[in-house]
Amino acid sequence: MSAGAGPHSASEYIIHHLHPMSVGEGFWTLHLDTIFFSLGLGLLFLYLFRKAAVNATSGVPGGLQNFCEILVEFVDGQVKDSFHGHNPVIAPLALTIFVWVFLWNSMDLLPVDLLPAIGQLFGIPYLRVVPSTDLNSTFGLSISVLCLIYYYSIKVKGGHGFAHEVLGHPFGIKAAPANLLLRIVEDLAKPISLALRLFGNLYAGELIFILIALLPWYVQPFLGWPWAVFHILVITLQAFIFMTLTIVYLSMAHEDH
């Protein structure tokens, strides 16, 4: 599909690049491109870090080992600053979230026509390559975080302690209905804010890349490269925010008053 032929073709171009490759209908619709790229990037993450661990040396480290060690130390520092309980799972979880979300977002830096064009060669009419531009993926990750919050809240505080926290905070047990209502709103806000923040920033970023691709070829480098450089900060910041809020939420879940 050629870009920039007119308003109608421009609309088709945008829809084409933001339309998922899906099967099924309604609630049971599966976005195959999101699943494929998410799994592929997850395997890439595991492969690179396993390779760095297997080839680790106490001598002069290679570039991959240096990079992985910097990431591990960075995430470990964030966990020590933000997490006030004791749980050996939190640091690996935070590292996984940061790297995986960063890899999701980094797909936004690929030329917008590259992978969709390759997909068309194999008969794939639609291909959305950035998993974080799909609400299904961002909500899936944020709901997983919410499940972990409930799991550790009950594990650390016990069923009775968790129920007392839900019904008795902040106004005391006599105001249990109001406390419960506030807790429901608070718990719903956590996954919604996590998911929508990541989705909104990356969807907007991808849309801007698509709009730049619609411009004449001689204008694209003057807008594309500066936006790509700025967008590197955006994709890193969004991965960092998602990781940090996850650590904070799980730290709150471990607090036993």
Coordinates of N, CA and C in Angstrom, one line a residue:
M1 N 0.9 -1.2 0.0 CA 0.0 0.0 0.0 C 0.9 1.2 0.0
S2 N 0.7 2.1 -0.9 CA 1.5 3.3 -1.0 C 0.9 4.4 -0.1
A3 N 1.8 5.2 0.5 CA 1.4 6.3 1.4 C 1.4 7.6 0.7
G4 N 0.4 8.4 1.2 CA 0.4 9.8 0.8 C -0.3 10.1 -0.5
A5 N -1.2 9.2 -1.0 CA -1.9 9.5 -2.3 C -3.1 10.4 -2.1
G6 N -3.6 10.5 -0.9 CA -4.8 11.3 -0.6 C -5.4 11.0 0.7
P7 N -6.4 11.7 1.1 CA -7.0 11.5 2.4 C -7.5 10.1 2.6
H8 N -8.2 9.6 1.6 CA -8.8 8.3 1.7 C -7.7 7.2 1.8
S9 N -6.7 7.3 1.0 CA -5.6 6.3 1.0 C -4.8 6.5 2.3
A10 N -4.7 7.7 2.8 CA -4.0 7.9 4.1 C -4.7 7.2 5.2
S11 N -6.0 7.4 5.2 CA -6.8 6.7 6.3 C -6.7 5.2 6.2
E12 N -6.7 4.6 5.0 CA -6.5 3.2 4.8 C -5.1 2.8 5.3
Y13 N -4.1 3.6 5.0 CA -2.8 3.3 5.4 C -2.6 3.2 6.9
I14 N -3.3 4.2 7.6 CA -3.2 4.2 9.1 C -4.0 3.0 9.7
I15 N -5.1 2.8 9.1 CA -5.9 1.6 9.6 C -5.2 0.3 9.4
H16 N -4.5 0.2 8.2 CA -3.8 -1.0 7.9 C -2.7 -1.3 8.9
H17 N -2.0 -0.3 9.3 CA -0.9 -0.5 10.2 C -1.3 -0.6 11.7
L18 N -2.5 -0.2 12.0 CA -2.9 -0.3 13.4 C -4.0 -1.4 13.6
H19 N -4.3 -2.1 12.5 CA -5.3 -3.2 12.6 C -4.5 -4.5 12.9
P20 N -5.0 -5.3 13.9 CA -4.3 -6.5 14.3 C -4.6 -7.7 13.4
M21 N -3.7 -8.6 13.3 CA -4.0 -9.9 12.7 C -4.7 -10.8 13.7
S22 N -6.0 -11.0 13.5 CA -6.8 -11.7 14.6 C -7.6 -12.8 14.0
V23 N -8.0 -13.7 14.9 CA -8.9 -14.8 14.6 C -10.0 -14.8 15.7
G24 N -11.2 -15.3 15.4 CA -12.3 -15.3 16.4 C -13.1 -14.0 16.4
E25 N -14.1 -14.0 17.2 CA -15.0 -12.9 17.2 C -15.3 -12.5 18.7
G26 N -15.6 -11.2 18.9 CA -16.1 -10.8 20.2 C -15.0 -11.0 21.3
F27 N -15.5 -11.5 22.5 CA -14.6 -11.6 23.6 C -13.5 -12.7 23.3
W28 N -13.7 -13.6 22.4 CA -12.8 -14.7 22.1 C -11.8 -14.4 21.0
T29 N -11.8 -13.1 20.6 CA -10.9 -12.7 19.5 C -9.4 -12.8 20.0
L30 N -8.6 -13.4 19.2 CA -7.1 -13.5 19.6 C -6.4 -12.7 18.6
H31 N -5.5 -11.8 19.1 CA -4.6 -11.0 18.3 C -3.3 -11.8 18.1
L32 N -3.2 -12.5 17.0 CA -2.1 -13.4 16.8 C -0.8 -12.6 16.7
D33 N -0.8 -11.4 16.1 CA 0.5 -10.7 16.0 C 1.0 -10.3 17.4
T34 N 0.1 -9.9 18.3 CA 0.5 -9.5 19.6 C 1.1 -10.8 20.3
I35 N 0.4 -11.9 20.2 CA 0.9 -13.1 20.8 C 2.3 -13.5 20.3
F36 N 2.4 -13.5 18.9 CA 3.6 -13.9 18.3 C 4.8 -13.0 18.7
F37 N 4.7 -11.7 18.6 CA 5.8 -10.8 18.9 C 6.1 -10.8 20.4
S38 N 5.0 -10.9 21.3 CA 5.3 -11.0 22.7 C 6.1 -12.2 23.1
L39 N 5.7 -13.4 22.6 CA 6.4 -14.6 22.9 C 7.8 -14.5 22.3
G40 N 7.9 -14.0 21.1 CA 9.3 -13.9 20.4 C 10.2 -13.0 21.2
L41 N 9.7 -11.9 21.7 CA 10.5 -11.0 22.5 C 10.8 -11.5 23.8
G42 N 9.9 -12.3 24.4 CA 10.2 -12.9 25.7 C 11.3 -14.0 25.6
L43 N 11.2 -14.8 24.5 CA 12.3 -15.8 24.3 C 13.6 -15.1 24.0
L44 N 13.6 -14.0 23.3 CA 14.8 -13.2 23.0 C 15.4 -12.8 24.4
F45 N 14.6 -12.3 25.3 CA 15.1 -11.8 26.6 C 15.7 -13.0 27.3
L46 N 15.0 -14.2 27.4 CA 15.6 -15.3 28.1 C 16.9 -15.8 27.4
Y47 N 16.9 -15.8 26.1 CA 18.1 -16.3 25.4 C 19.3 -15.4 25.7
L48 N 19.1 -14.1 25.6 CA 20.3 -13.1 25.9 C 20.8 -13.2 27.3
F49 N 19.9 -13.2 28.3 CA 20.3 -13.3 29.6 C 20.9 -14.6 30.0
R50 N 20.4 -15.7 29.5 CA 21.0 -17.0 29.7 C 22.3 -17.1 29.1
K51 N 22.5 -16.6 27.9 CA 23.8 -16.6 27.2 C 24.8 -15.8 28.0
A52 N 24.4 -14.6 28.6 CA 25.3 -13.8 29.4 C 25.7 -14.6 30.7
A53 N 24.7 -15.3 31.3 CA 25.0 -16.0 32.5 C 25.9 -17.2 32.2
V54 N 25.7 -17.9 31.2 CA 26.5 -19.1 30.8 C 27.9 -18.7 30.5
N55 N 28.1 -17.6 29.8 CA 29.4 -17.2 29.4 C 30.1 -16.2 30.3
A56 N 29.4 -16.0 31.5 CA 30.0 -15.0 32.4 C 31.4 -15.4 32.9
T57 N 32.2 -14.4 33.0 CA 33.6 -14.6 33.4 C 34.0 -13.6 34.5
S58 N 34.9 -14.0 35.3 CA 35.4 -13.0 36.3 C 36.5 -12.2 35.8
G59 N 37.0 -12.5 34.6 CA 38.0 -11.7 33.9 C 37.4 -10.5 33.2
V60 N 37.9 -10.1 32.0 CA 37.3 -9.0 31.3 C 36.0 -9.4 30.7
P61 N 34.9 -8.8 31.1 CA 33.6 -9.2 30.6 C 33.3 -8.7 29.2
G62 N 32.5 -9.4 28.4 CA 32.1 -9.0 27.1 C 31.0 -8.0 27.1
G63 N 30.7 -7.5 26.0 CA 29.6 -6.4 25.9 C 28.3 -6.9 26.4
L64 N 27.9 -8.1 26.1 CA 26.6 -8.6 26.5 C 26.6 -8.8 28.0
Q65 N 27.7 -9.3 28.6 CA 27.7 -9.5 30.1 C 27.7 -8.1 30.8
N66 N 28.4 -7.2 30.2 CA 28.4 -5.8 30.8 C 27.0 -5.2 30.8
F67 N 26.3 -5.4 29.7 CA 24.9 -4.8 29.5 C 24.0 -5.5 30.5
C68 N 24.0 -6.8 30.6 CA 23.1 -7.5 31.5 C 23.4 -7.2 33.0
E69 N 24.7 -7.1 33.3 CA 25.0 -6.7 34.7 C 24.6 -5.3 35.0
I70 N 24.7 -4.4 34.1 CA 24.2 -3.0 34.3 C 22.7 -3.0 34.6
L71 N 22.0 -3.8 33.8 CA 20.5 -3.9 33.9 C 20.1 -4.5 35.3
V72 N 20.8 -5.6 35.6 CA 20.5 -6.3 36.9 C 20.8 -5.4 38.1
E73 N 21.9 -4.7 38.0 CA 22.3 -3.8 39.1 C 21.3 -2.6 39.2
F74 N 20.9 -2.1 38.1 CA 19.9 -1.0 38.0 C 18.6 -1.4 38.7
V75 N 18.1 -2.6 38.2 CA 16.8 -3.0 38.7 C 16.9 -3.4 40.2
D76 N 18.0 -4.0 40.6 CA 18.2 -4.4 42.0 C 18.2 -3.1 42.9
G77 N 18.8 -2.0 42.4 CA 18.8 -0.8 43.1 C 17.4 -0.2 43.3
Q78 N 16.6 -0.3 42.2 CA 15.2 0.2 42.3 C 14.4 -0.7 43.3
V79 N 14.7 -2.0 43.3 CA 13.9 -2.8 44.3 C 14.3 -2.5 45.7
K80 N 15.6 -2.3 46.0 CA 16.1 -2.0 47.3 C 15.5 -0.6 47.8
D81 N 15.3 0.3 46.9 CA 14.8 1.6 47.2 C 13.3 1.6 47.5
S82 N 12.6 0.8 46.7 CA 11.1 0.9 46.7 C 10.4 -0.3 47.4
F83 N 11.1 -1.4 47.6 CA 10.5 -2.6 48.2 C 11.0 -2.8 49.6
H84 N 10.1 -2.8 50.6 CA 10.5 -2.8 52.0 C 10.2 -4.1 52.7
G85 N 9.8 -5.1 51.9 CA 9.7 -6.4 52.5 C 10.8 -7.3 52.1
H86 N 10.6 -8.6 52.3 CA 11.6 -9.6 51.9 C 11.0 -10.6 51.0
N87 N 11.3 -10.6 49.8 CA 10.8 -11.6 48.8 C 11.8 -11.7 47.6
P88 N 12.4 -12.9 47.5 CA 13.4 -13.0 46.4 C 12.9 -13.0 45.0
V89 N 11.5 -13.1 44.9 CA 10.9 -13.1 43.6 C 10.8 -11.7 43.0
I90 N 10.8 -10.7 43.8 CA 10.5 -9.3 43.3 C 11.5 -8.8 42.4
A91 N 12.8 -9.0 42.7 CA 13.8 -8.5 41.8 C 13.8 -9.1 40.4
P92 N 13.7 -10.5 40.3 CA 13.6 -11.1 39.0 C 12.3 -10.7 38.2
L93 N 11.2 -10.6 39.0 CA 10.0 -10.1 38.4 C 10.1 -8.7 37.8
A94 N 10.7 -7.8 38.6 CA 10.9 -6.4 38.1 C 11.8 -6.4 36.9
L95 N 12.9 -7.2 36.9 CA 13.8 -7.2 35.7 C 13.0 -7.7 34.5
T96 N 12.2 -8.8 34.7 CA 11.4 -9.3 33.6 C 10.5 -8.3 33.0
I97 N 9.8 -7.6 33.9 CA 8.8 -6.6 33.4 C 9.5 -5.5 32.7
F98 N 10.6 -5.0 33.3 CA 11.3 -3.9 32.6 C 11.8 -4.2 31.2
V99 N 12.5 -5.4 31.2 CA 13.1 -5.7 29.9 C 12.1 -6.1 28.9
W100 N 11.0 -6.9 29.3 CA 10.0 -7.3 28.4 C 9.2 -6.1 27.8
V101 N 8.8 -5.2 28.7 CA 8.1 -4.0 28.2 C 9.0 -3.2 27.3
F102 N 10.2 -3.0 27.7 CA 11.1 -2.3 26.9 C 11.3 -2.9 25.5
L103 N 11.3 -4.2 25.4 CA 11.4 -4.9 24.1 C 10.1 -4.7 23.3
W104 N 9.0 -4.8 24.0 CA 7.7 -4.5 23.4 C 7.8 -3.1 22.7
N105 N 8.2 -2.1 23.5 CA 8.1 -0.7 23.1 C 9.2 -0.5 22.0
S106 N 10.3 -1.2 22.0 CA 11.4 -0.9 21.1 C 11.0 -1.3 19.6
M107 N 10.0 -2.2 19.5 CA 9.5 -2.5 18.2 C 8.9 -1.3 17.4
D108 N 8.6 -0.3 18.2 CA 8.1 1.0 17.6 C 9.2 1.7 16.8
L109 N 10.5 1.4 17.0 CA 11.6 2.0 16.4 C 11.9 1.4 15.0
L110 N 11.3 0.3 14.7 CA 11.4 -0.3 13.4 C 10.7 0.5 12.3
P111 N 11.2 0.6 11.1 CA 10.4 1.2 10.0 C 9.0 0.7 9.9
V112 N 8.0 1.6 9.9 CA 6.6 1.2 10.0 C 6.2 0.2 8.9
D113 N 6.8 0.3 7.7 CA 6.4 -0.6 6.6 C 7.2 -1.9 6.5
L114 N 8.2 -2.0 7.3 CA 9.1 -3.2 7.2 C 8.4 -4.5 7.4
L115 N 8.0 -4.8 8.6 CA 7.4 -6.1 8.9 C 6.1 -6.3 8.3
P116 N 5.2 -5.3 8.2 CA 3.9 -5.5 7.5 C 4.2 -5.9 6.0
A117 N 5.2 -5.3 5.4 CA 5.5 -5.6 4.0 C 6.0 -7.1 3.9
I118 N 6.8 -7.5 4.8 CA 7.2 -8.9 4.8 C 6.0 -9.8 5.1
G119 N 5.1 -9.4 6.0 CA 4.0 -10.2 6.2 C 3.1 -10.4 5.0
Q120 N 3.0 -9.3 4.2 CA 2.2 -9.4 3.0 C 2.8 -10.4 2.0
L121 N 4.1 -10.5 2.0 CA 4.7 -11.5 1.1 C 4.3 -13.0 1.5
F122 N 3.9 -13.2 2.7 CA 3.4 -14.5 3.2 C 1.9 -14.5 3.3
G123 N 1.2 -13.6 2.7 CA -0.2 -13.6 2.6 C -0.9 -13.1 3.9
I124 N -0.2 -12.3 4.7 CA -0.7 -11.8 5.9 C -1.2 -10.4 5.7
P125 N -2.5 -10.1 5.6 CA -2.9 -8.8 5.2 C -2.7 -7.7 6.3
Y126 N -2.8 -8.1 7.6 CA -2.6 -7.1 8.6 C -1.6 -7.6 9.6
L127 N -0.7 -6.7 10.1 CA 0.3 -7.0 11.1 C 0.6 -5.8 11.9
R128 N 0.3 -5.9 13.2 CA 0.6 -4.8 14.1 C 1.8 -5.3 15.0
V129 N 2.9 -4.6 14.8 CA 4.2 -5.2 15.3 C 4.5 -4.7 16.7
V130 N 3.8 -3.7 17.3 CA 4.2 -3.2 18.6 C 3.2 -3.8 19.6
P131 N 3.5 -4.8 20.4 CA 2.6 -5.3 21.4 C 1.9 -4.3 22.3
S132 N 2.7 -3.3 22.7 CA 2.2 -2.3 23.7 C 1.2 -1.4 23.1
T133 N 0.9 -1.4 21.8 CA -0.1 -0.7 21.2 C -1.5 -1.5 21.2
D134 N -1.5 -2.6 21.8 CA -2.6 -3.5 21.9 C -3.1 -3.5 23.4
L135 N -4.3 -3.0 23.6 CA -4.8 -3.0 25.0 C -4.9 -4.4 25.6
N136 N -5.0 -5.4 24.8 CA -5.1 -6.8 25.3 C -3.8 -7.1 26.0
S137 N -2.6 -6.7 25.5 CA -1.4 -7.0 26.1 C -1.1 -6.2 27.3
T138 N -1.4 -4.9 27.3 CA -1.1 -4.0 28.4 C -2.0 -4.4 29.6
F139 N -3.3 -4.7 29.3 CA -4.2 -5.1 30.3 C -3.8 -6.5 30.9
G140 N -3.4 -7.3 30.0 CA -3.0 -8.7 30.5 C -1.9 -8.6 31.5
L141 N -0.9 -7.7 31.2 CA 0.2 -7.6 32.1 C -0.2 -6.9 33.4
S142 N -1.0 -5.9 33.3 CA -1.4 -5.2 34.5 C -2.3 -6.0 35.4
I143 N -3.2 -6.8 34.8 CA -4.1 -7.7 35.5 C -3.2 -8.8 36.2
S144 N -2.2 -9.2 35.6 CA -1.2 -10.2 36.2 C -0.6 -9.6 37.5
V145 N -0.2 -8.3 37.4 CA 0.3 -7.6 38.5 C -0.7 -7.5 39.6
L146 N -2.0 -7.2 39.3 CA -3.1 -7.2 40.3 C -3.2 -8.5 41.0
C147 N -3.2 -9.6 40.2 CA -3.3 -10.9 40.8 C -2.2 -11.2 41.8
L148 N -1.0 -10.8 41.5 CA 0.2 -10.9 42.4 C 0.0 -10.1 43.6
I149 N -0.6 -8.9 43.5 CA -0.9 -8.1 44.7 C -1.8 -8.8 45.6
Y150 N -2.9 -9.4 45.1 CA -3.9 -10.1 45.9 C -3.2 -11.4 46.5
Y151 N -2.4 -12.0 45.7 CA -1.7 -13.3 46.2 C -0.8 -13.0 47.4
Y152 N 0.0 -12.0 47.3 CA 1.0 -11.7 48.3 C 0.3 -11.0 49.5
S153 N -0.8 -10.2 49.3 CA -1.5 -9.6 50.4 C -2.1 -10.7 51.3
I154 N -2.7 -11.7 50.7 CA -3.3 -12.8 51.5 C -2.2 -13.7 52.1
K155 N -1.1 -13.9 51.3 CA -0.1 -14.8 51.8 C 0.6 -14.2 53.0
V156 N 0.9 -12.9 53.0 CA 1.6 -12.2 54.0 C 0.7 -11.9 55.2
K157 N -0.5 -11.4 55.0 CA -1.4 -11.0 56.1 C -2.3 -12.0 56.5
G158 N -2.5 -13.1 55.7 CA -3.5 -14.1 56.0 C -4.9 -13.6 55.6
G159 N -5.8 -14.6 55.5 CA -7.1 -14.2 55.0 C -7.8 -13.3 56.0
H160 N -7.7 -13.5 57.3 CA -8.3 -12.6 58.2 C -7.7 -11.2 58.2
G161 N -6.4 -11.1 58.2 CA -5.7 -9.9 58.1 C -6.0 -9.1 56.9
F162 N -6.1 -9.8 55.7 CA -6.4 -9.1 54.5 C -7.9 -8.6 54.5
A163 N -8.8 -9.4 55.0 CA -10.2 -8.9 55.1 C -10.3 -7.7 56.1
H164 N -9.6 -7.8 57.1 CA -9.6 -6.6 58.1 C -9.1 -5.4 57.4
E165 N -8.0 -5.5 56.6 CA -7.4 -4.4 55.9 C -8.4 -3.8 54.9
V166 N -9.1 -4.7 54.2 CA -10.0 -4.2 53.2 C -11.3 -3.5 53.8
L167 N -11.8 -4.1 54.9 CA -13.0 -3.6 55.5 C -12.8 -2.5 56.5
G168 N -11.6 -2.5 57.1 CA -11.3 -1.6 58.2 C -10.5 -0.4 57.9
H169 N -10.0 -0.3 56.7 CA -9.1 0.9 56.3 C -9.8 1.7 55.2
P170 N -9.9 3.0 55.3 CA -9.2 3.9 56.3 C -10.0 4.4 57.5
F171 N -11.3 4.1 57.4 CA -12.3 4.8 58.4 C -12.7 3.9 59.5
G172 N -12.1 2.7 59.7 CA -12.4 1.8 60.8 C -13.5 0.8 60.4
I173 N -13.6 -0.2 61.1 CA -14.4 -1.4 60.8 C -15.9 -1.0 60.7
K174 N -16.3 0.1 61.5 CA -17.7 0.5 61.5 C -18.1 1.0 60.2
A175 N -17.2 1.5 59.4 CA -17.5 2.1 58.1 C -17.1 1.1 57.0
A176 N -17.3 -0.2 57.2 CA -16.9 -1.3 56.3 C -17.4 -1.1 54.9
P177 N -18.7 -0.8 54.7 CA -19.1 -0.6 53.3 C -18.4 0.5 52.5
A178 N -18.2 1.6 53.2 CA -17.4 2.7 52.5 C -16.0 2.3 52.3
N179 N -15.4 1.6 53.2 CA -14.0 1.2 53.1 C -13.9 0.2 51.9
L180 N -14.9 -0.7 51.8 CA -14.9 -1.7 50.7 C -15.0 -1.0 49.4
L181 N -15.9 0.0 49.3 CA -16.1 0.7 48.0 C -14.8 1.4 47.6
L182 N -14.1 2.1 48.6 CA -12.9 2.8 48.3 C -11.8 1.8 47.8
R183 N -11.8 0.6 48.4 CA -10.8 -0.4 48.1 C -11.0 -0.9 46.7
I184 N -12.3 -1.1 46.3 CA -12.6 -1.6 44.9 C -12.1 -0.5 43.9
V185 N -12.4 0.7 44.2 CA -12.0 1.8 43.3 C -10.5 1.8 43.2
E186 N -9.8 1.7 44.3 CA -8.3 1.8 44.3 C -7.8 0.6 43.6
D187 N -8.3 -0.6 43.8 CA -7.8 -1.8 43.1 C -8.1 -1.8 41.6
L188 N -9.2 -1.2 41.2 CA -9.5 -1.1 39.8 C -8.6 -0.1 39.1
A189 N -8.3 1.0 39.9 CA -7.4 2.1 39.3 C -6.0 1.6 39.0
K190 N -5.5 0.7 39.7 CA -4.1 0.2 39.6 C -3.9 -0.4 38.2
P191 N -4.6 -1.5 37.8 CA -4.4 -2.1 36.5 C -4.8 -1.2 35.3
I192 N -5.9 -0.4 35.6 CA -6.4 0.5 34.5 C -5.3 1.6 34.2
S193 N -4.8 2.2 35.2 CA -3.7 3.2 35.0 C -2.5 2.6 34.4
L194 N -2.0 1.5 34.9 CA -0.9 0.8 34.3 C -1.1 0.5 32.9
A195 N -2.2 -0.1 32.5 CA -2.4 -0.5 31.1 C -2.6 0.7 30.2
L196 N -3.4 1.7 30.6 CA -3.8 2.8 29.7 C -2.6 3.7 29.5
R197 N -1.7 3.9 30.6 CA -0.6 4.8 30.4 C 0.4 4.2 29.4
L198 N 0.7 2.9 29.5 CA 1.6 2.3 28.5 C 1.0 2.2 27.1
F199 N -0.3 1.8 27.0 CA -0.9 1.8 25.7 C -1.0 3.1 25.1
G200 N -1.5 4.2 25.8 CA -1.7 5.5 25.3 C -0.4 6.1 24.7
N201 N 0.7 6.0 25.5 CA 2.0 6.6 25.0 C 2.5 5.9 23.8
L202 N 2.5 4.6 23.8 CA 3.0 3.8 22.6 C 2.1 3.9 21.4
Y203 N 0.8 3.9 21.6 CA -0.1 4.0 20.5 C 0.1 5.4 19.8
A204 N 0.2 6.4 20.6 CA 0.4 7.8 20.1 C 1.8 7.9 19.3
G205 N 2.8 7.2 19.9 CA 4.1 7.2 19.3 C 4.1 6.5 17.9
E206 N 3.4 5.4 17.9 CA 3.3 4.6 16.6 C 2.5 5.4 15.6
L207 N 1.5 6.1 16.0 CA 0.7 6.9 15.1 C 1.5 8.0 14.5
I208 N 2.3 8.6 15.3 CA 3.2 9.7 14.8 C 4.1 9.2 13.8
F209 N 4.7 8.0 14.0 CA 5.6 7.4 13.0 C 4.9 7.1 11.7
I210 N 3.7 6.6 11.8 CA 2.9 6.4 10.6 C 2.6 7.6 9.9
L211 N 2.2 8.7 10.6 CA 1.9 10.0 10.0 C 3.2 10.5 9.3
I212 N 4.4 10.4 9.9 CA 5.6 10.8 9.3 C 5.9 10.0 8.0
A213 N 5.5 8.7 8.0 CA 5.7 7.9 6.8 C 4.8 8.3 5.7
L214 N 3.7 9.0 6.0 CA 2.8 9.5 5.0 C 3.3 10.7 4.3
L215 N 4.3 11.4 4.8 CA 4.9 12.6 4.3 C 5.8 12.3 3.1
P216 N 6.1 13.2 2.2 CA 7.0 13.0 1.1 C 8.4 12.5 1.6
W217 N 9.0 11.7 0.8 CA 10.2 11.0 1.3 C 11.4 11.9 1.7
Y218 N 11.4 13.1 1.1 CA 12.5 14.0 1.4 C 12.3 14.8 2.7
V219 N 11.1 14.7 3.2 CA 10.8 15.3 4.5 C 11.0 14.3 5.7
Q220 N 10.8 13.1 5.4 CA 10.7 12.1 6.5 C 12.0 12.0 7.4
P221 N 13.2 12.1 6.8 CA 14.4 12.0 7.7 C 14.5 13.2 8.7
F222 N 14.0 14.4 8.3 CA 14.1 15.5 9.1 C 13.1 15.5 10.3
L223 N 12.1 14.7 10.2 CA 11.1 14.5 11.3 C 11.3 13.1 11.9
G224 N 11.6 12.1 11.1 CA 11.6 10.7 11.7 C 12.7 10.5 12.6
W225 N 14.0 10.9 12.3 CA 15.1 10.7 13.2 C 15.0 11.5 14.5
P226 N 14.6 12.8 14.5 CA 14.5 13.4 15.8 C 13.4 12.8 16.7
W227 N 12.3 12.4 16.0 CA 11.2 11.7 16.8 C 11.7 10.4 17.3
A228 N 12.4 9.6 16.5 CA 13.0 8.3 17.0 C 13.9 8.5 18.2
V229 N 14.8 9.5 18.1 CA 15.7 9.7 19.3 C 14.9 10.1 20.5
F230 N 13.9 11.0 20.4 CA 13.0 11.3 21.5 C 12.3 10.1 22.0
H231 N 11.8 9.3 21.1 CA 11.0 8.2 21.4 C 11.7 7.1 22.2
I232 N 13.1 7.1 22.0 CA 13.9 6.1 22.8 C 13.7 6.4 24.3
L233 N 13.6 7.7 24.6 CA 13.4 8.1 26.0 C 12.0 7.7 26.5
V234 N 11.0 7.8 25.6 CA 9.6 7.5 25.9 C 9.5 6.0 26.2
I235 N 10.1 5.2 25.3 CA 9.9 3.7 25.5 C 10.6 3.2 26.8
T236 N 11.8 3.9 27.1 CA 12.5 3.5 28.3 C 11.8 3.9 29.5
L237 N 11.3 5.2 29.5 CA 10.5 5.7 30.6 C 9.3 4.9 30.9
Q238 N 8.5 4.5 29.9 CA 7.3 3.8 30.1 C 7.6 2.4 30.7
A239 N 8.7 1.7 30.3 CA 9.1 0.5 30.9 C 9.5 0.7 32.4
F240 N 10.2 1.8 32.6 CA 10.6 2.1 34.0 C 9.5 2.3 34.9
I241 N 8.5 3.1 34.4 CA 7.3 3.5 35.2 C 6.5 2.2 35.5
F242 N 6.3 1.3 34.6 CA 5.5 0.1 34.8 C 6.3 -0.7 35.8
M243 N 7.6 -0.9 35.7 CA 8.3 -1.7 36.7 C 8.3 -1.1 38.1
T244 N 8.5 0.2 38.2 CA 8.5 0.9 39.5 C 7.2 0.8 40.2
L245 N 6.1 1.1 39.5 CA 4.8 1.0 40.1 C 4.5 -0.5 40.5
T246 N 4.9 -1.4 39.8 CA 4.7 -2.8 40.2 C 5.4 -3.1 41.5
I247 N 6.7 -2.6 41.6 CA 7.4 -2.8 42.8 C 6.7 -2.1 44.0
V248 N 6.3 -0.9 43.8 CA 5.6 -0.2 44.9 C 4.3 -0.9 45.3
Y249 N 3.5 -1.3 44.3 CA 2.3 -2.0 44.7 C 2.5 -3.3 45.4
L250 N 3.5 -4.0 45.0 CA 3.9 -5.3 45.7 C 4.5 -5.0 47.1
S251 N 5.2 -3.9 47.2 CA 5.7 -3.5 48.5 C 4.5 -3.2 49.5
M252 N 3.5 -2.5 49.0 CA 2.3 -2.3 49.8 C 1.6 -3.6 50.2
A253 N 1.6 -4.5 49.3 CA 0.9 -5.8 49.6 C 1.7 -6.6 50.6
H254 N 3.0 -6.3 50.8 CA 3.7 -7.0 51.8 C 3.7 -6.3 53.2
E255 N 3.1 -5.1 53.3 CA 3.1 -4.4 54.6 C 2.0 -5.1 55.5
D256 N 2.5 -5.5 56.6 CA 1.6 -6.2 57.6 C 1.4 -5.3 58.8
H257 N 0.3 -4.6 58.9 CA 0.1 -3.6 60.0 C -0.4 -4.4 61.2

